[in-house]
Amino acid sequence: MGVSGSGKSTVGALLARKLDCPFLEGDAFHDSNAIAKMSAGLPLDDNDRWPWLDRIGAAMGEALASGGQVVAACSALRRSYRERLREAIPVPTRFVLLDASYEELLRRLTQRASHYMPASLLDSQLATLERPDADEAVLTLDAAERPERLCDIAQAWLAEPAPSTPASRHQAFPTA
C-alpha cells in the first residue's frame, strides 16, 4: 500500500515471485471513468474508490480460493479502505506501507512514462493517506530502499505468525 510512486507494483511483483503466488495490480481494477478522471488531473473520491476496492477484494478472494497466498498492489490510503478490503478477503490480511519523502515520490512520478496518474495528483493522495494505527496489521518500510531489500523484509514479516494482540500489530522495520 502507499501513494502513487511509492513502489507498490515493483515490490509487490517481486514479493509475489518470491512467494510463488499470484500478483494483482490494483491499477488494472480501475474502471475507464476513474482512469479518465485521473488522466485529467482530477483526484478520485470515495464514490470512485469503493467499487474499485470491491473489485480488488473479490479478485483476491478468487485467487485465494485455489489455496495459498496472493499479493496485490493497492493504495489503500484510508483505514476504511483497508477495512473494506479485509472484509472482502476471506483470510487474515496484512498490509505493507511503502513510505517515501515527498521529494522522492515527486521525482519518481515525473520520471515515470506512460502512466495515467499525473504527478499533480500526489498532493491529493498524500492528503487522503491515513497512516496506519497501532491496531492494524501493517508493516511500514522506507520506500527509498532497494526493492529487493524491501521484498526480503516484507517476506520475513509475512512468515512470522500474525500478532495476537492489537498493540503489537503495527511494526516499522529499520531498513539500514
PDB file of C-alpha atoms in Angstrom:
ATOM      1  CA  MET A   1       0.000   0.000   0.000  1.00  0.00           C
ATOM      2  CA  GLY A   2       1.007   3.625  -0.413  1.00  0.00           C
ATOM      3  CA  VAL A   3       0.596   6.630  -2.618  1.00  0.00           C
ATOM      4  CA  SER A   4       1.363   6.609  -6.306  1.00  0.00           C
ATOM      5  CA  GLY A   5       5.076   6.317  -6.973  1.00  0.00           C
ATOM      6  CA  SER A   6       5.895   4.571  -3.690  1.00  0.00           C
ATOM      7  CA  GLY A   7       6.909   1.335  -5.423  1.00  0.00           C
ATOM      8  CA  LYS A   8       3.852  -0.834  -4.711  1.00  0.00           C
ATOM      9  CA  SER A   9       3.850  -2.513  -8.124  1.00  0.00           C
ATOM     10  CA  THR A  10       7.582  -3.152  -8.199  1.00  0.00           C
ATOM     11  CA  VAL A  11       7.825  -4.540  -4.670  1.00  0.00           C
ATOM     12  CA  GLY A  12       4.512  -6.388  -4.943  1.00  0.00           C
ATOM     13  CA  ALA A  13       5.531  -8.174  -8.137  1.00  0.00           C
ATOM     14  CA  LEU A  14       8.887  -9.135  -6.592  1.00  0.00           C
ATOM     15  CA  LEU A  15       7.202 -10.423  -3.459  1.00  0.00           C
ATOM     16  CA  ALA A  16       4.671 -12.469  -5.432  1.00  0.00           C
ATOM     17  CA  ARG A  17       7.501 -14.075  -7.413  1.00  0.00           C
ATOM     18  CA  LYS A  18       9.374 -14.946  -4.196  1.00  0.00           C
ATOM     19  CA  LEU A  19       6.217 -16.368  -2.626  1.00  0.00           C
ATOM     20  CA  ASP A  20       5.287 -18.132  -5.881  1.00  0.00           C
ATOM     21  CA  CYS A  21       1.786 -16.709  -5.793  1.00  0.00           C
ATOM     22  CA  PRO A  22      -0.440 -14.517  -7.982  1.00  0.00           C
ATOM     23  CA  PHE A  23       0.168 -10.770  -8.170  1.00  0.00           C
ATOM     24  CA  LEU A  24      -2.780  -8.424  -8.670  1.00  0.00           C
ATOM     25  CA  GLU A  25      -2.030  -4.938  -9.953  1.00  0.00           C
ATOM     26  CA  GLY A  26      -4.572  -2.587  -8.385  1.00  0.00           C
ATOM     27  CA  ASP A  27      -4.380  -0.176 -11.311  1.00  0.00           C
ATOM     28  CA  ALA A  28      -5.871  -2.881 -13.547  1.00  0.00           C
ATOM     29  CA  PHE A  29      -9.098  -2.794 -11.496  1.00  0.00           C
ATOM     30  CA  HIS A  30      -9.916   0.897 -12.108  1.00  0.00           C
ATOM     31  CA  ASP A  31     -12.814   1.447 -14.461  1.00  0.00           C
ATOM     32  CA  SER A  32     -12.476   3.659 -17.523  1.00  0.00           C
ATOM     33  CA  ASN A  33     -14.224   6.590 -15.804  1.00  0.00           C
ATOM     34  CA  ALA A  34     -11.737   6.594 -12.923  1.00  0.00           C
ATOM     35  CA  ILE A  35      -8.792   6.361 -15.327  1.00  0.00           C
ATOM     36  CA  ALA A  36     -10.187   9.254 -17.378  1.00  0.00           C
ATOM     37  CA  LYS A  37     -10.686  11.297 -14.221  1.00  0.00           C
ATOM     38  CA  MET A  38      -7.125  10.732 -13.010  1.00  0.00           C
ATOM     39  CA  SER A  39      -5.716  11.312 -16.506  1.00  0.00           C
ATOM     40  CA  ALA A  40      -7.426  14.700 -16.467  1.00  0.00           C
ATOM     41  CA  GLY A  41      -5.667  15.514 -13.178  1.00  0.00           C
ATOM     42  CA  LEU A  42      -8.780  15.084 -11.043  1.00  0.00           C
ATOM     43  CA  PRO A  43      -8.443  13.126  -7.797  1.00  0.00           C
ATOM     44  CA  LEU A  44     -10.693  10.182  -7.091  1.00  0.00           C
ATOM     45  CA  ASP A  45     -13.209  10.380  -4.275  1.00  0.00           C
ATOM     46  CA  ASP A  46     -14.776   7.666  -2.168  1.00  0.00           C
ATOM     47  CA  ASN A  47     -17.534   7.080  -4.737  1.00  0.00           C
ATOM     48  CA  ASP A  48     -14.817   6.252  -7.281  1.00  0.00           C
ATOM     49  CA  ARG A  49     -12.814   4.127  -4.875  1.00  0.00           C
ATOM     50  CA  TRP A  50     -15.470   1.891  -3.259  1.00  0.00           C
ATOM     51  CA  PRO A  51     -16.281  -0.161  -6.394  1.00  0.00           C
ATOM     52  CA  TRP A  52     -12.554  -0.363  -7.208  1.00  0.00           C
ATOM     53  CA  LEU A  53     -11.761  -1.711  -3.741  1.00  0.00           C
ATOM     54  CA  ASP A  54     -14.629  -4.187  -4.063  1.00  0.00           C
ATOM     55  CA  ARG A  55     -13.222  -5.467  -7.376  1.00  0.00           C
ATOM     56  CA  ILE A  56      -9.751  -5.880  -5.842  1.00  0.00           C
ATOM     57  CA  GLY A  57     -11.161  -7.640  -2.772  1.00  0.00           C
ATOM     58  CA  ALA A  58     -13.234 -10.002  -4.928  1.00  0.00           C
ATOM     59  CA  ALA A  59     -10.253 -10.797  -7.158  1.00  0.00           C
ATOM     60  CA  MET A  60      -8.102 -11.522  -4.110  1.00  0.00           C
ATOM     61  CA  GLY A  61     -10.809 -13.805  -2.740  1.00  0.00           C
ATOM     62  CA  GLU A  62     -10.971 -15.657  -6.059  1.00  0.00           C
ATOM     63  CA  ALA A  63      -7.197 -16.028  -6.170  1.00  0.00           C
ATOM     64  CA  LEU A  64      -7.181 -17.362  -2.613  1.00  0.00           C
ATOM     65  CA  ALA A  65      -9.918 -19.894  -3.370  1.00  0.00           C
ATOM     66  CA  SER A  66      -7.346 -22.044  -5.135  1.00  0.00           C
ATOM     67  CA  GLY A  67      -5.242 -22.070  -1.965  1.00  0.00           C
ATOM     68  CA  GLY A  68      -2.057 -20.346  -0.994  1.00  0.00           C
ATOM     69  CA  GLN A  69      -1.382 -16.638  -0.911  1.00  0.00           C
ATOM     70  CA  VAL A  70      -1.904 -13.614  -3.128  1.00  0.00           C
ATOM     71  CA  VAL A  71      -0.130 -10.243  -3.278  1.00  0.00           C
ATOM     72  CA  ALA A  72      -1.880  -7.097  -4.501  1.00  0.00           C
ATOM     73  CA  ALA A  73      -0.665  -3.568  -5.106  1.00  0.00           C
ATOM     74  CA  CYS A  74      -3.325  -1.160  -3.890  1.00  0.00           C
ATOM     75  CA  SER A  75      -3.029   2.327  -2.449  1.00  0.00           C
ATOM     76  CA  ALA A  76      -5.385   1.513   0.484  1.00  0.00           C
ATOM     77  CA  LEU A  77      -4.899   5.101   1.591  1.00  0.00           C
ATOM     78  CA  ARG A  78      -7.532   5.256   4.322  1.00  0.00           C
ATOM     79  CA  ARG A  79      -8.240   2.966   7.215  1.00  0.00           C
ATOM     80  CA  SER A  80     -11.794   2.498   5.926  1.00  0.00           C
ATOM     81  CA  TYR A  81     -10.363   1.280   2.602  1.00  0.00           C
ATOM     82  CA  ARG A  82      -8.132  -1.235   4.378  1.00  0.00           C
ATOM     83  CA  GLU A  83     -11.084  -2.402   6.465  1.00  0.00           C
ATOM     84  CA  ARG A  84     -13.200  -2.810   3.327  1.00  0.00           C
ATOM     85  CA  LEU A  85     -10.503  -4.974   1.771  1.00  0.00           C
ATOM     86  CA  ARG A  86     -10.146  -7.042   4.955  1.00  0.00           C
ATOM     87  CA  GLU A  87     -13.900  -7.654   4.972  1.00  0.00           C
ATOM     88  CA  ALA A  88     -13.819  -8.859   1.355  1.00  0.00           C
ATOM     89  CA  ILE A  89     -10.777 -11.098   1.723  1.00  0.00           C
ATOM     90  CA  PRO A  90     -11.619 -14.414   3.427  1.00  0.00           C
ATOM     91  CA  VAL A  91      -8.295 -14.796   5.274  1.00  0.00           C
ATOM     92  CA  PRO A  92      -6.300 -12.601   7.684  1.00  0.00           C
ATOM     93  CA  THR A  93      -4.789  -9.802   5.641  1.00  0.00           C
ATOM     94  CA  ARG A  94      -1.653  -7.768   6.240  1.00  0.00           C
ATOM     95  CA  PHE A  95      -0.507  -4.581   4.556  1.00  0.00           C
ATOM     96  CA  VAL A  96       2.953  -3.225   3.806  1.00  0.00           C
ATOM     97  CA  LEU A  97       3.092   0.572   3.632  1.00  0.00           C
ATOM     98  CA  LEU A  98       5.840   1.854   1.368  1.00  0.00           C
ATOM     99  CA  ASP A  99       6.653   5.285   2.719  1.00  0.00           C
ATOM    100  CA  ALA A 100       8.807   7.860   0.936  1.00  0.00           C
ATOM    101  CA  SER A 101       9.557  11.558   1.142  1.00  0.00           C
ATOM    102  CA  TYR A 102       7.558  13.999  -0.935  1.00  0.00           C
ATOM    103  CA  GLU A 103      10.647  14.826  -2.973  1.00  0.00           C
ATOM    104  CA  GLU A 104      11.335  11.155  -3.771  1.00  0.00           C
ATOM    105  CA  LEU A 105       7.728  10.496  -4.739  1.00  0.00           C
ATOM    106  CA  LEU A 106       7.627  13.558  -6.979  1.00  0.00           C
ATOM    107  CA  ARG A 107      10.894  12.532  -8.624  1.00  0.00           C
ATOM    108  CA  ARG A 108       9.547   9.066  -9.348  1.00  0.00           C
ATOM    109  CA  LEU A 109       6.247  10.323 -10.695  1.00  0.00           C
ATOM    110  CA  THR A 110       7.831  12.874 -13.015  1.00  0.00           C
ATOM    111  CA  GLN A 111      10.209  10.232 -14.396  1.00  0.00           C
ATOM    112  CA  ARG A 112       7.505   7.618 -14.926  1.00  0.00           C
ATOM    113  CA  ALA A 113       6.466   7.247 -18.540  1.00  0.00           C
ATOM    114  CA  SER A 114       3.083   6.223 -19.931  1.00  0.00           C
ATOM    115  CA  HIS A 115       1.048   6.095 -16.725  1.00  0.00           C
ATOM    116  CA  TYR A 116      -2.348   7.785 -16.421  1.00  0.00           C
ATOM    117  CA  MET A 117      -1.637   9.110 -12.910  1.00  0.00           C
ATOM    118  CA  PRO A 118      -0.065  12.566 -13.232  1.00  0.00           C
ATOM    119  CA  ALA A 119       2.364  13.908 -10.641  1.00  0.00           C
ATOM    120  CA  SER A 120      -0.106  16.731  -9.996  1.00  0.00           C
ATOM    121  CA  LEU A 121      -2.268  14.278  -8.019  1.00  0.00           C
ATOM    122  CA  LEU A 122       0.445  13.493  -5.480  1.00  0.00           C
ATOM    123  CA  ASP A 123      -0.712  16.203  -3.064  1.00  0.00           C
ATOM    124  CA  SER A 124      -4.285  14.874  -3.066  1.00  0.00           C
ATOM    125  CA  GLN A 125      -3.067  11.332  -2.422  1.00  0.00           C
ATOM    126  CA  LEU A 126      -0.893  12.465   0.472  1.00  0.00           C
ATOM    127  CA  ALA A 127      -3.838  14.444   1.885  1.00  0.00           C
ATOM    128  CA  THR A 128      -6.011  11.306   1.699  1.00  0.00           C
ATOM    129  CA  LEU A 129      -3.408   8.997   3.254  1.00  0.00           C
ATOM    130  CA  GLU A 130      -4.281   7.932   6.791  1.00  0.00           C
ATOM    131  CA  ARG A 131      -1.211   6.422   8.351  1.00  0.00           C
ATOM    132  CA  PRO A 132      -1.964   3.073   9.949  1.00  0.00           C
ATOM    133  CA  ASP A 133      -2.868   2.971  13.615  1.00  0.00           C
ATOM    134  CA  ALA A 134      -1.168   0.675  16.104  1.00  0.00           C
ATOM    135  CA  ASP A 135      -4.080  -1.784  15.989  1.00  0.00           C
ATOM    136  CA  GLU A 136      -3.678  -2.502  12.257  1.00  0.00           C
ATOM    137  CA  ALA A 137      -1.548  -5.315  10.844  1.00  0.00           C
ATOM    138  CA  VAL A 138       0.751  -3.036   8.846  1.00  0.00           C
ATOM    139  CA  LEU A 139       4.486  -3.074   8.236  1.00  0.00           C
ATOM    140  CA  THR A 140       5.896   0.359   7.359  1.00  0.00           C
ATOM    141  CA  LEU A 141       9.026   0.420   5.209  1.00  0.00           C
ATOM    142  CA  ASP A 142      11.203   3.184   3.783  1.00  0.00           C
ATOM    143  CA  ALA A 143      10.474   3.066   0.052  1.00  0.00           C
ATOM    144  CA  ALA A 144      13.861   4.657  -0.678  1.00  0.00           C
ATOM    145  CA  GLU A 145      15.450   1.245  -0.044  1.00  0.00           C
ATOM    146  CA  ARG A 146      16.186  -1.141  -2.902  1.00  0.00           C
ATOM    147  CA  PRO A 147      13.047  -3.063  -3.941  1.00  0.00           C
ATOM    148  CA  GLU A 148      14.809  -6.391  -3.340  1.00  0.00           C
ATOM    149  CA  ARG A 149      15.608  -5.386   0.245  1.00  0.00           C
ATOM    150  CA  LEU A 150      12.026  -4.231   0.827  1.00  0.00           C
ATOM    151  CA  CYS A 151      10.788  -7.533  -0.560  1.00  0.00           C
ATOM    152  CA  ASP A 152      13.072  -9.529   1.736  1.00  0.00           C
ATOM    153  CA  ILE A 153      11.925  -7.606   4.819  1.00  0.00           C
ATOM    154  CA  ALA A 154       8.252  -7.957   3.863  1.00  0.00           C
ATOM    155  CA  GLN A 155       8.668 -11.677   3.197  1.00  0.00           C
ATOM    156  CA  ALA A 156      10.295 -12.209   6.608  1.00  0.00           C
ATOM    157  CA  TRP A 157       7.488 -10.278   8.322  1.00  0.00           C
ATOM    158  CA  LEU A 158       4.800 -12.232   6.499  1.00  0.00           C
ATOM    159  CA  ALA A 159       6.457 -15.512   7.512  1.00  0.00           C
ATOM    160  CA  GLU A 160       6.002 -14.616  11.185  1.00  0.00           C
ATOM    161  CA  PRO A 161       2.749 -15.609  12.885  1.00  0.00           C
ATOM    162  CA  ALA A 162       0.192 -12.812  12.945  1.00  0.00           C
ATOM    163  CA  PRO A 163       0.427 -10.926  16.249  1.00  0.00           C
ATOM    164  CA  SER A 164      -2.258 -11.892  18.749  1.00  0.00           C
ATOM    165  CA  THR A 165      -2.513  -8.537  20.477  1.00  0.00           C
ATOM    166  CA  PRO A 166      -3.657  -5.458  18.564  1.00  0.00           C
ATOM    167  CA  ALA A 167      -0.965  -3.202  20.047  1.00  0.00           C
ATOM    168  CA  SER A 168       1.785  -5.397  18.592  1.00  0.00           C
ATOM    169  CA  ARG A 169       0.410  -5.484  15.062  1.00  0.00           C
ATOM    170  CA  HIS A 170       1.990  -2.302  13.700  1.00  0.00           C
ATOM    171  CA  GLN A 171       5.683  -2.696  13.052  1.00  0.00           C
ATOM    172  CA  ALA A 172       8.247  -0.482  11.426  1.00  0.00           C
ATOM    173  CA  PHE A 173      11.394  -2.295  10.383  1.00  0.00           C
ATOM    174  CA  PRO A 174      14.680  -0.474  10.098  1.00  0.00           C
ATOM    175  CA  THR A 175      15.929  -0.663   6.554  1.00  0.00           C
ATOM    176  CA  ALA A 176      19.559   0.221   7.107  1.00  0.00           C
TER     177      ALA A 176
END
